[in-house]
PDB file of C-alpha atoms in Angstrom:
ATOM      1  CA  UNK O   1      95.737 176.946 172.828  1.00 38.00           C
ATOM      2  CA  UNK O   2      97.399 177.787 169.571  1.00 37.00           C
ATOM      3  CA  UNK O   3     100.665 176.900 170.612  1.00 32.00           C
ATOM      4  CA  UNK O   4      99.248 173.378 171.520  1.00 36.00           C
ATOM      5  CA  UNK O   5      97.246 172.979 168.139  1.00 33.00           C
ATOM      6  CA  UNK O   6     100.699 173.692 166.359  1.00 36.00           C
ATOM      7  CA  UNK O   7     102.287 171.099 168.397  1.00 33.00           C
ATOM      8  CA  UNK O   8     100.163 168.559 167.436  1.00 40.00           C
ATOM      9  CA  UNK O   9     100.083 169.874 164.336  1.00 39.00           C
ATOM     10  CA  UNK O  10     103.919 169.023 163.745  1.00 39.00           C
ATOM     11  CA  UNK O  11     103.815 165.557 165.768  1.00 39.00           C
ATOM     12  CA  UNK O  12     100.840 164.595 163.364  1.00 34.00           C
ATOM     13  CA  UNK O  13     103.524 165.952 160.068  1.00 41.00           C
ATOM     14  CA  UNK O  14     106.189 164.078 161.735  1.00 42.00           C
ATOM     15  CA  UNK O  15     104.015 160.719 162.532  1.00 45.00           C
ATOM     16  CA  UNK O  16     102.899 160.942 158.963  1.00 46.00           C
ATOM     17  CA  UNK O  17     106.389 161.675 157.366  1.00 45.00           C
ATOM     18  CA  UNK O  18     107.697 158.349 159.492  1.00 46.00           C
ATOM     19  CA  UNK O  19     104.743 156.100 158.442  1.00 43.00           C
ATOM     20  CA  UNK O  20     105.800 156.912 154.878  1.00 47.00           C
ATOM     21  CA  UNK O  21     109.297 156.875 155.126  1.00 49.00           C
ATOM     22  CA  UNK O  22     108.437 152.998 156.367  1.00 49.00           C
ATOM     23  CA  UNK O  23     106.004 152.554 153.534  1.00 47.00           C
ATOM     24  CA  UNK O  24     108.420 153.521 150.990  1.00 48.00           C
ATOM     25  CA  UNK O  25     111.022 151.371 152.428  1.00 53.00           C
ATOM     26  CA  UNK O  26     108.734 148.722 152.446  1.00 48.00           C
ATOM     27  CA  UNK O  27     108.168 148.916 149.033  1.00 49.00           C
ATOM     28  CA  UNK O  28     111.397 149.177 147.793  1.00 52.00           C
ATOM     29  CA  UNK O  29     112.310 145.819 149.820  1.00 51.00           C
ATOM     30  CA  UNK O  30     109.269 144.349 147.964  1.00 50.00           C
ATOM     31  CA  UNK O  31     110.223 145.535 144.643  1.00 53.00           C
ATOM     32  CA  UNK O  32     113.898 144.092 145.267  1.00 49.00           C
ATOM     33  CA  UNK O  33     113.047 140.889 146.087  1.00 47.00           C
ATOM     34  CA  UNK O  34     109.935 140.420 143.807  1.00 50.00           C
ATOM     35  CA  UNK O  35     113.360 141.260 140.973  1.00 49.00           C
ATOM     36  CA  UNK O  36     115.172 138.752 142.308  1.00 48.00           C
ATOM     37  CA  UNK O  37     112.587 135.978 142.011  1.00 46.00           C
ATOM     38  CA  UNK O  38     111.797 137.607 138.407  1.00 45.00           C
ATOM     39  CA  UNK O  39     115.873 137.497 137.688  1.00 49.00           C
ATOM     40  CA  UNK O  40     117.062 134.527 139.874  1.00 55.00           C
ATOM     41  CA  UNK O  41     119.937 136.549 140.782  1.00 62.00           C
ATOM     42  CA  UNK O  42     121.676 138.655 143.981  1.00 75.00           C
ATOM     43  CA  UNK O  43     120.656 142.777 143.793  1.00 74.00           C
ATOM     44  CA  UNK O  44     123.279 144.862 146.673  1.00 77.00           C
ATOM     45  CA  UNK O  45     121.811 148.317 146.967  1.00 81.00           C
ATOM     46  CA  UNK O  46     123.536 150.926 149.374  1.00 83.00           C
ATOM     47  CA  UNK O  47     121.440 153.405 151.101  1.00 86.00           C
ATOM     48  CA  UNK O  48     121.619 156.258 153.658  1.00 89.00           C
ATOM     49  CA  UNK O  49     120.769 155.121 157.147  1.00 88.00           C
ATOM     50  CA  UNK O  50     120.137 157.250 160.327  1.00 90.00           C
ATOM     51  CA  UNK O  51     123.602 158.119 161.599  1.00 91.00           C
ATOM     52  CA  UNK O  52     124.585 156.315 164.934  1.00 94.00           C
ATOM     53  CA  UNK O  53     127.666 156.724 166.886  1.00 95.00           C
ATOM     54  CA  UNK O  54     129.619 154.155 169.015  1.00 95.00           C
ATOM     55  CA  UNK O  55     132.393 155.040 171.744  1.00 93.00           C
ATOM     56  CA  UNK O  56     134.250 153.002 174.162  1.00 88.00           C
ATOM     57  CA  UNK O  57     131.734 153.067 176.309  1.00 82.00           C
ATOM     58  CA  UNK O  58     128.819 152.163 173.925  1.00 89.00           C
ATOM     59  CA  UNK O  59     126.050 154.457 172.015  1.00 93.00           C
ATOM     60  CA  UNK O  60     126.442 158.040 172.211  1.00 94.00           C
ATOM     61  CA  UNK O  61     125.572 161.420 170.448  1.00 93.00           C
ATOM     62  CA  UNK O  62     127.423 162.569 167.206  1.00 92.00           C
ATOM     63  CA  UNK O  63     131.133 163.459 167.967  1.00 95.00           C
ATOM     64  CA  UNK O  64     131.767 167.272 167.278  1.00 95.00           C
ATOM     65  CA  UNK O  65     135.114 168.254 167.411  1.00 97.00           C
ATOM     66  CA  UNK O  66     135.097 172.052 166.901  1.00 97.00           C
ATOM     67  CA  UNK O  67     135.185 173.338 170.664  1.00 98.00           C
ATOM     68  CA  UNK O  68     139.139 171.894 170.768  1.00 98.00           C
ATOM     69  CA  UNK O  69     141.436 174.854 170.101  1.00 97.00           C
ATOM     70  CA  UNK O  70     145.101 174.543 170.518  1.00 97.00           C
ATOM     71  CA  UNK O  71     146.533 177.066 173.490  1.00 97.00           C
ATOM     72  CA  UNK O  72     143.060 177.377 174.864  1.00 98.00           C
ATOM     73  CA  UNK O  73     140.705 174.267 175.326  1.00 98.00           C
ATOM     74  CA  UNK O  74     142.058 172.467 178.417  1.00 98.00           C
ATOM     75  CA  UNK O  75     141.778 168.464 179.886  1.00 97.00           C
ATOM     76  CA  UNK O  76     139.442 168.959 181.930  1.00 97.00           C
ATOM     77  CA  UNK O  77     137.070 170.102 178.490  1.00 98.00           C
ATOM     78  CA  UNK O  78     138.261 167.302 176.644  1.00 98.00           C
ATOM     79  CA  UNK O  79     137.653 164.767 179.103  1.00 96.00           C
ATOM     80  CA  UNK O  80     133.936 166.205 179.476  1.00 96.00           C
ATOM     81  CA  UNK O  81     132.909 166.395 175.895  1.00 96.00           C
ATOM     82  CA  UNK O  82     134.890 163.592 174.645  1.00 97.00           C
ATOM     83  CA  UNK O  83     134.820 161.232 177.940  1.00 95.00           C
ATOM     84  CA  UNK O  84     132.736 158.212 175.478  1.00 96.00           C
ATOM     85  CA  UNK O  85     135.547 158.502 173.444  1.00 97.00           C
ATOM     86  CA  UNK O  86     138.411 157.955 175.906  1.00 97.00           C
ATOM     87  CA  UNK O  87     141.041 155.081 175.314  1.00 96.00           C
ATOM     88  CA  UNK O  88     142.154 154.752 178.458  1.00 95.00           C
ATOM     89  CA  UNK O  89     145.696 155.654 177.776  1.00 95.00           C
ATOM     90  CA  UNK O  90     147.649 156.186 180.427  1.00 90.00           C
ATOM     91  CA  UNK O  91     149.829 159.329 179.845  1.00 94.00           C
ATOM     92  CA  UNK O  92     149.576 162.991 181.601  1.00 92.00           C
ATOM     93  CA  UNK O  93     150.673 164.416 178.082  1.00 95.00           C
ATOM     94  CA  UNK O  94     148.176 162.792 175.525  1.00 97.00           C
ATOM     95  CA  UNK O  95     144.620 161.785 175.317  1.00 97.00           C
ATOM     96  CA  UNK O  96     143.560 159.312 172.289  1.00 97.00           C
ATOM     97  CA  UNK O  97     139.953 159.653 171.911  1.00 97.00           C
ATOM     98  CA  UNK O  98     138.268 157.039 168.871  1.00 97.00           C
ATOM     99  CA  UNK O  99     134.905 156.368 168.175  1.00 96.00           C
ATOM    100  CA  UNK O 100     132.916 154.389 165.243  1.00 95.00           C
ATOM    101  CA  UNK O 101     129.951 156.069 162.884  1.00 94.00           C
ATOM    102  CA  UNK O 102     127.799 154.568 160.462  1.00 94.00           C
ATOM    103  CA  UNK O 103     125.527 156.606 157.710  1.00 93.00           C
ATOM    104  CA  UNK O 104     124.820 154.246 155.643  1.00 85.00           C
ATOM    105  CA  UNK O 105     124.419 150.441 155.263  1.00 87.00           C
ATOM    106  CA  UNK O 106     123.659 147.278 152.339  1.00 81.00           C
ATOM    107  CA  UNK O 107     120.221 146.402 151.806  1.00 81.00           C
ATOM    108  CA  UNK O 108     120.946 142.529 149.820  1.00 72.00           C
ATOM    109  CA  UNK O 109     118.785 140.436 148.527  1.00 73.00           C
ATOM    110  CA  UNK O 110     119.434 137.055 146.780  1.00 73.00           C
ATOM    111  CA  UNK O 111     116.723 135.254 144.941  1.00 66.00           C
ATOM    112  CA  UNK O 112     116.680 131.878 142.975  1.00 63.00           C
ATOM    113  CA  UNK O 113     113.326 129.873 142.161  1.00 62.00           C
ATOM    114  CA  UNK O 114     110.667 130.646 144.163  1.00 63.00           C
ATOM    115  CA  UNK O 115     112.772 131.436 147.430  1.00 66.00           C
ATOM    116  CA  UNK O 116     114.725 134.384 148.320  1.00 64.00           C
ATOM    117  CA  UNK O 117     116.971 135.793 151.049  1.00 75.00           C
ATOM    118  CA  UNK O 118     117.774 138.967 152.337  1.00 74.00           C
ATOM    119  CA  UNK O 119     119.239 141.362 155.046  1.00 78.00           C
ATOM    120  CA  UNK O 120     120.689 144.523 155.960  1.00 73.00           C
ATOM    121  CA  UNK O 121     124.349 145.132 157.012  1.00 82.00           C
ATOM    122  CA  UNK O 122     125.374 148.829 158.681  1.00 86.00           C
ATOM    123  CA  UNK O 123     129.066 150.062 157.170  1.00 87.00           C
ATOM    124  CA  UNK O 124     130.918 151.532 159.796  1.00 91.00           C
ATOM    125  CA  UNK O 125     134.184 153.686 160.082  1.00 91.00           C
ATOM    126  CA  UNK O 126     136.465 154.138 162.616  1.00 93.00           C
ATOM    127  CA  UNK O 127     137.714 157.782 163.837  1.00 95.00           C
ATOM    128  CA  UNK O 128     140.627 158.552 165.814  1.00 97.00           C
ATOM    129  CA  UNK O 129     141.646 162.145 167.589  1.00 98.00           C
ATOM    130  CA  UNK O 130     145.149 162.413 169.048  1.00 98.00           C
ATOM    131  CA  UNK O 131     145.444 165.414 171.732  1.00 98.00           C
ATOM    132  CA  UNK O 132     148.585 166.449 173.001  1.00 97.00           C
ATOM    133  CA  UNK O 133     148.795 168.929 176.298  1.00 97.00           C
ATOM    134  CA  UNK O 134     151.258 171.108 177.305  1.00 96.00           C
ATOM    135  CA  UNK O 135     152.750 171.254 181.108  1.00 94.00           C
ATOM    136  CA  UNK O 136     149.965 173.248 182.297  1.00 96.00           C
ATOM    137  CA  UNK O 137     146.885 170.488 180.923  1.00 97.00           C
ATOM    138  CA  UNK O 138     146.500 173.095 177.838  1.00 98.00           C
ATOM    139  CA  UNK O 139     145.843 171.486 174.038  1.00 98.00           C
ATOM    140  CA  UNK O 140     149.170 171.670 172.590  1.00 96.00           C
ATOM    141  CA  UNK O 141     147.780 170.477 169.494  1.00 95.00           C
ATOM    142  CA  UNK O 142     145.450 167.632 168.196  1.00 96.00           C
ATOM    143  CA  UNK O 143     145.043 165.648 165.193  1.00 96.00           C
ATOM    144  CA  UNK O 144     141.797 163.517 163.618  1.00 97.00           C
ATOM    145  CA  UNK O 145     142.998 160.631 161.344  1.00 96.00           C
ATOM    146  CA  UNK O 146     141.044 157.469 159.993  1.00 91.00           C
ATOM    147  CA  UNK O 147     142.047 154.053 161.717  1.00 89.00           C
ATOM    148  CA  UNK O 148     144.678 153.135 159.207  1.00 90.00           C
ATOM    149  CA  UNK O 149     146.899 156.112 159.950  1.00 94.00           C
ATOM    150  CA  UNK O 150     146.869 155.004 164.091  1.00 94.00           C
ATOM    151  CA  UNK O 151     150.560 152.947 164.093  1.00 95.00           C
ATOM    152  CA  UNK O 152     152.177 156.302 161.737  1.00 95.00           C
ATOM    153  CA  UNK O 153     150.447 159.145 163.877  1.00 96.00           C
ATOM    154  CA  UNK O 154     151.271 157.559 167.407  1.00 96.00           C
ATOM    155  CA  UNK O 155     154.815 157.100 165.890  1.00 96.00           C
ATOM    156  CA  UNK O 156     154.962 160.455 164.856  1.00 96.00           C
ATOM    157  CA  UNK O 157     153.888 162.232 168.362  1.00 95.00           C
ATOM    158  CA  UNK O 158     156.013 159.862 170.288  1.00 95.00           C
ATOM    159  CA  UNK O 159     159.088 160.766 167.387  1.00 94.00           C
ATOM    160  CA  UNK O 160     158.593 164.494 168.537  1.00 93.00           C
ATOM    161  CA  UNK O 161     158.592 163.698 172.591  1.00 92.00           C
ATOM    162  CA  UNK O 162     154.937 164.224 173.349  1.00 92.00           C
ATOM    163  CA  UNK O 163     153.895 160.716 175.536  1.00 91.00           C
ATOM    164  CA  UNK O 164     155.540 159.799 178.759  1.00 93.00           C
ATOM    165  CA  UNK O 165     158.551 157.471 177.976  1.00 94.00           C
ATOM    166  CA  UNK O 166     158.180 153.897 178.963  1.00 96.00           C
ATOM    167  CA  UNK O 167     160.156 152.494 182.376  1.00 95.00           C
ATOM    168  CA  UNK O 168     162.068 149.450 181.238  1.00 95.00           C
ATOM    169  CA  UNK O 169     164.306 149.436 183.979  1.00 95.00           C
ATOM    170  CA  UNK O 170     161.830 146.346 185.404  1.00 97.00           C
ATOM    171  CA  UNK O 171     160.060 143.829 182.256  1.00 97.00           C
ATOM    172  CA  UNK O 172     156.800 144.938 181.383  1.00 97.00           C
ATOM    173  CA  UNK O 173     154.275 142.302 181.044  1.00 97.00           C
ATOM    174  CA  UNK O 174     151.625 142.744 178.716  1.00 97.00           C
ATOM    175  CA  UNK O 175     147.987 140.380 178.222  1.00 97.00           C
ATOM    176  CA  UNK O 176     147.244 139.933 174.444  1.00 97.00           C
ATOM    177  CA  UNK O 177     145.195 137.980 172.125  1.00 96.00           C
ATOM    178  CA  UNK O 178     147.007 136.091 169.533  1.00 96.00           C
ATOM    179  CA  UNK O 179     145.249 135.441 166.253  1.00 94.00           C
ATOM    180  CA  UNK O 180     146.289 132.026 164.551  1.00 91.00           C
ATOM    181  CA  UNK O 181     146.384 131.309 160.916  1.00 85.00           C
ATOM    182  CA  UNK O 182     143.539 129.084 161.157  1.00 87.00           C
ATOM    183  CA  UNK O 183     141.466 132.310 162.532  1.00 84.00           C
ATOM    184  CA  UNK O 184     141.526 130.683 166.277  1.00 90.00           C
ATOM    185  CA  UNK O 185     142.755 133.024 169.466  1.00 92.00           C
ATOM    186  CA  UNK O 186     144.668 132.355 172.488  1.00 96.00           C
ATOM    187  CA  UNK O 187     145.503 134.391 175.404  1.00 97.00           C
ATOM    188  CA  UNK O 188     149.012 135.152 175.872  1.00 97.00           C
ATOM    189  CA  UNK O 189     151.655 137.921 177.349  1.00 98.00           C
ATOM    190  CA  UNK O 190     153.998 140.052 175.675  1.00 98.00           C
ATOM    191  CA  UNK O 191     156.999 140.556 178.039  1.00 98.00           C
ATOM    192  CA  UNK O 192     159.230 144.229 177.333  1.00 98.00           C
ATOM    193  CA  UNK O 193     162.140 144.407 178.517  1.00 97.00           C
ATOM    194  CA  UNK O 194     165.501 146.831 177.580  1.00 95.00           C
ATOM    195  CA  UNK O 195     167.326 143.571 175.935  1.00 95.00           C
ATOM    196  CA  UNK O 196     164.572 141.163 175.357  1.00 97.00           C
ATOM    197  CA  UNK O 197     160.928 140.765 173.620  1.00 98.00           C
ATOM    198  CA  UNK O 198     159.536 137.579 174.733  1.00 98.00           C
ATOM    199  CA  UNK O 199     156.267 135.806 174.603  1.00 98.00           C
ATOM    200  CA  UNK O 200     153.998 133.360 176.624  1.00 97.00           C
ATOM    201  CA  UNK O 201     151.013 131.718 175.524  1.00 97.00           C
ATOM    202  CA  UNK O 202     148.364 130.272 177.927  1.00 95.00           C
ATOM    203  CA  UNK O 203     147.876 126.572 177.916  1.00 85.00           C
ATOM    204  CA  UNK O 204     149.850 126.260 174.749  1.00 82.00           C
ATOM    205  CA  UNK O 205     152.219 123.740 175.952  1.00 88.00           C
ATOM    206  CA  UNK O 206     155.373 126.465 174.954  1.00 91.00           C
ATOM    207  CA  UNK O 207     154.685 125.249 171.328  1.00 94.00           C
ATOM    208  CA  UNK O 208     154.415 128.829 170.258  1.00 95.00           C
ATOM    209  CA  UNK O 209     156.688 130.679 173.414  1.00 97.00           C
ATOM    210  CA  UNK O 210     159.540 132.765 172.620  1.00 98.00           C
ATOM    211  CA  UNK O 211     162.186 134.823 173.213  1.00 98.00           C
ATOM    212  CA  UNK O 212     163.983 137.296 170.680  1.00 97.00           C
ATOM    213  CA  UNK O 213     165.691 140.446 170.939  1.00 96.00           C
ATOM    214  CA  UNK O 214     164.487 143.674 170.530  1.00 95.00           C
ATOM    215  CA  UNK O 215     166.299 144.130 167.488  1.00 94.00           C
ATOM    216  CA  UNK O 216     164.445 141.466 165.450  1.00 96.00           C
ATOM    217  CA  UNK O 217     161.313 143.522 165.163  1.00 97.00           C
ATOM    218  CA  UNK O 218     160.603 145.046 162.538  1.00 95.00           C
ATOM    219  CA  UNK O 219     157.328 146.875 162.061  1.00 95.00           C
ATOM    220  CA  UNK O 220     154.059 147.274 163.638  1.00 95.00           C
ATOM    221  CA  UNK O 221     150.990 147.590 161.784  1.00 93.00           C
ATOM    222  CA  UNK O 222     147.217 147.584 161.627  1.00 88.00           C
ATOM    223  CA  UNK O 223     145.964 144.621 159.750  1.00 86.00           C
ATOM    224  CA  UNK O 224     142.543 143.805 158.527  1.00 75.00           C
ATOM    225  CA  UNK O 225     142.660 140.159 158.600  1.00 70.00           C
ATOM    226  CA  UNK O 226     139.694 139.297 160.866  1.00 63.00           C
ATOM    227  CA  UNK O 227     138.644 142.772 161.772  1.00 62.00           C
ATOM    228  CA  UNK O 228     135.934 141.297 163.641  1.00 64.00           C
ATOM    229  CA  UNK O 229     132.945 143.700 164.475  1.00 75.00           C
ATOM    230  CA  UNK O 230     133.829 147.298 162.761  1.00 83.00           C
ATOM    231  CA  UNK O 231     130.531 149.080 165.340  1.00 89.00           C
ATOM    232  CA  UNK O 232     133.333 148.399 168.355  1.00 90.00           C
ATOM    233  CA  UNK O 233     135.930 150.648 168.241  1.00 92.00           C
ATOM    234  CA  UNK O 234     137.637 149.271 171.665  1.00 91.00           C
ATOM    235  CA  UNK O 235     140.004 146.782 169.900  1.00 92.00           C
ATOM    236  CA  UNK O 236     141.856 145.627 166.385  1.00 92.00           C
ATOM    237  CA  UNK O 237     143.996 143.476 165.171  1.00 93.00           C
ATOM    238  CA  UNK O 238     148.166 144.557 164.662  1.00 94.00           C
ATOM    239  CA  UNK O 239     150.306 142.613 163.186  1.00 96.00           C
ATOM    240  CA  UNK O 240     154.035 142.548 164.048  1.00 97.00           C
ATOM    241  CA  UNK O 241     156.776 141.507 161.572  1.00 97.00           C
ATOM    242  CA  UNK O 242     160.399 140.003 162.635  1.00 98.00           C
ATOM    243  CA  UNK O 243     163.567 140.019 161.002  1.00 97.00           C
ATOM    244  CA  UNK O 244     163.643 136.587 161.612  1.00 95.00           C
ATOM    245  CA  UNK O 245     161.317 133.293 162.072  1.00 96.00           C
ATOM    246  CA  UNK O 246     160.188 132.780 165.578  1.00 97.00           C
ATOM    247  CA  UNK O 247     158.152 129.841 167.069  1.00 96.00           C
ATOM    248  CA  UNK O 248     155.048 132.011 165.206  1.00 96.00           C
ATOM    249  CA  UNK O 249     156.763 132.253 162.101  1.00 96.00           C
ATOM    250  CA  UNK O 250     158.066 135.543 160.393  1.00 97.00           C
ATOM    251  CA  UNK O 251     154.931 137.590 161.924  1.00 96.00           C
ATOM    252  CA  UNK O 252     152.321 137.483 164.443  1.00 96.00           C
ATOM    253  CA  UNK O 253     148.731 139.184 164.581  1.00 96.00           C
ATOM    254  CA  UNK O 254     147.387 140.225 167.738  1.00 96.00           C
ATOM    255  CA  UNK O 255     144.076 141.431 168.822  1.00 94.00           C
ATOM    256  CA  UNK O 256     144.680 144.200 171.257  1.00 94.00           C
ATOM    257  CA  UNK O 257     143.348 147.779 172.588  1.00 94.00           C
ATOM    258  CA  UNK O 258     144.491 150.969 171.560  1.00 94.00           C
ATOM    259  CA  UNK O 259     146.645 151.634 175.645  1.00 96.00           C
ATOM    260  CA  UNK O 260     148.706 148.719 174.556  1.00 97.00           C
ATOM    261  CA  UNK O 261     149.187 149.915 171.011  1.00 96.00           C
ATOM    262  CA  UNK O 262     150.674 152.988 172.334  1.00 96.00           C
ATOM    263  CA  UNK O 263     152.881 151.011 174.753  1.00 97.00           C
ATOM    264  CA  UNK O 264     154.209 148.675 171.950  1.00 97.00           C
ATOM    265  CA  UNK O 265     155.140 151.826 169.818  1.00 97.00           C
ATOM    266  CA  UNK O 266     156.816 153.493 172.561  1.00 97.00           C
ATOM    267  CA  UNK O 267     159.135 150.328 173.218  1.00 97.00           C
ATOM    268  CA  UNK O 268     159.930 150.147 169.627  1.00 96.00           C
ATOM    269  CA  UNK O 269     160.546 154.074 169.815  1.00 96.00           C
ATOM    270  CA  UNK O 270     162.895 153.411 172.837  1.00 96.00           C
ATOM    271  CA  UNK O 271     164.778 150.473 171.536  1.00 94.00           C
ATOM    272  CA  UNK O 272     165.558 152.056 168.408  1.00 93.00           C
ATOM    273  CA  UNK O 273     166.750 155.129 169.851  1.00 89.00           C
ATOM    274  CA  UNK O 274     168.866 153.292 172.568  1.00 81.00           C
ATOM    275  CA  UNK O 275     170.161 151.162 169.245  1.00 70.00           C
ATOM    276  CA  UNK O 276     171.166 154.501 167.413  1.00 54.00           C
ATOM    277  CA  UNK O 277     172.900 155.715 170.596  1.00 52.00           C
ATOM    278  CA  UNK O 278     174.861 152.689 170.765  1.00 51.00           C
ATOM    279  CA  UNK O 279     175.825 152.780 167.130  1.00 50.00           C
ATOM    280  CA  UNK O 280     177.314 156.382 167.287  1.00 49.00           C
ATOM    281  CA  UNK O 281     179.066 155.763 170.656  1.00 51.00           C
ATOM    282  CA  UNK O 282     180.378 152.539 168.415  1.00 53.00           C
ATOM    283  CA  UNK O 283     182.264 155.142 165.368  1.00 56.00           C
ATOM    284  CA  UNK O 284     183.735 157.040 167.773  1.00 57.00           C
TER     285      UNK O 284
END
């Protein structure tokens, strides 16, 4: 019977410490606006927010990252504790798990008159962990970076051999979303090849088709031109920049998932390495 009296005991704290939690927030909403009738103005306050976490698969528990230790934590581990995370890259050597978080969030309130306007906006981050394995499904080593580090650090693993080399002994054919100036999208395909990058876009009449070699491209990066919603972690927007003008001009921005990220890094891995090859079997 006493345990069940201090039960209640802490659900009635709880209830209470909730009730005036919304009270207080209540209040300071009321006292914001009833400012920004007094001032005829806009008032942006940031404030702490419970945390919530979004994977590739949707809502899930805070990420913890401390069971991963290299030469013992294995796949199988990763792909159980981290499985919300998961990418969907195909590669037996790495796993790419990324995830969103928000703590806080923008309480605004604009007043002119005898009107006002308000609303509350989440900020949210994006988180990225890079795992490589060994031959025996063993963490080689991993790495947590923020989402503007994603084009270096997938460079950087692929630059030291971990990631299954790409097979361009066939075209590769791959479905993006290209991101006009005007802020409009259209489907379109990506095809890889050893000696060509070429592009088709659907029901565009070839106005914006074509076909370059590998050689004209110069960079890949993460843009944040029309991020688009921050809480979804599955996609982003990449921007690739040419040596030369193409039917799309001097770059292109694509809206794509993180699989054909990786893919599109590779290939530029590949060609450049294959071009370097070629140069020093040129000087000799």
């Amino acid at each position: 019977m006493t345990f069940k009296s201090r039960i209640g005991s802490k659900a009635f704290e709880s209830s209470g410490k909730a009730v005036g939690c919304r009270l207080a927030n209540a209040a300071i909403c009321f006292g914001l606006v009833t400012a920004c009738f007094l001032c005829q103005g806009c008032l942006v306050l940031p404030l702490r927010a419970p945390t919530r976490t979004n994977g590739n698969s949707g809502a899930m528990e805070k990420i913890n990252l401390d069971f991963i230790q290299s030469g013992k934590t294995t796949r199988e581990e990763v792909t159980a504790k981290l499985g919300g995370t998961d990418t969907g890259i195909i590669d037996k050597q790495l796993f790419l798990g990324r995830w969103a978080s928000s703590k806080w969030g923008v309480l605004w309130v604009v007043g002119g008159g005898y009107s006002a306007a308000g609303g509350w906006n989440r900020g949210w981050a994006r988180h990225n962990v890079l795992i490589a394995f060994d031959d025996k499904d063993v963490v080689q080593q991993y790495r947590q970076f923020p989402d503007e580090q994603l084009v270096s650090q997938l460079s950087a693993a692929v630059a030291q051999g971990q990631g299954e080399p790409l097979d361009l002994s066939t075209p590769m054919e791959l479905p993006i979303e290209h991101r006009h100036s005007s802020g409009r999208t259209s489907s379109g395909t990506f095809i890889l090849a050893a000696d060509s990058f070429e592009f088709r876009e659907e029901d565009g009449e070839g106005k914006h088709d074509f076909k370059i070699s590998p050689k004209q491209i110069k960079e890949l990066s993460l843009t944040s031109i029309g991020h688009g919603d921050k809480s979804d972690p599955r996609f982003m927007n990449q921007t690739i920049h040419f040596t030369e003008k193409t039917k799309v001009g001097g770059k292109m921005t694509i809206r794509v998932n993180v699989p054909t990220v990786l893919i599109l890094v590779k290939y530029l891995a590949q060609i450049r390495s294959s071009l370097h090859v070629d140069s020093l079997e040129a000087k000799r």
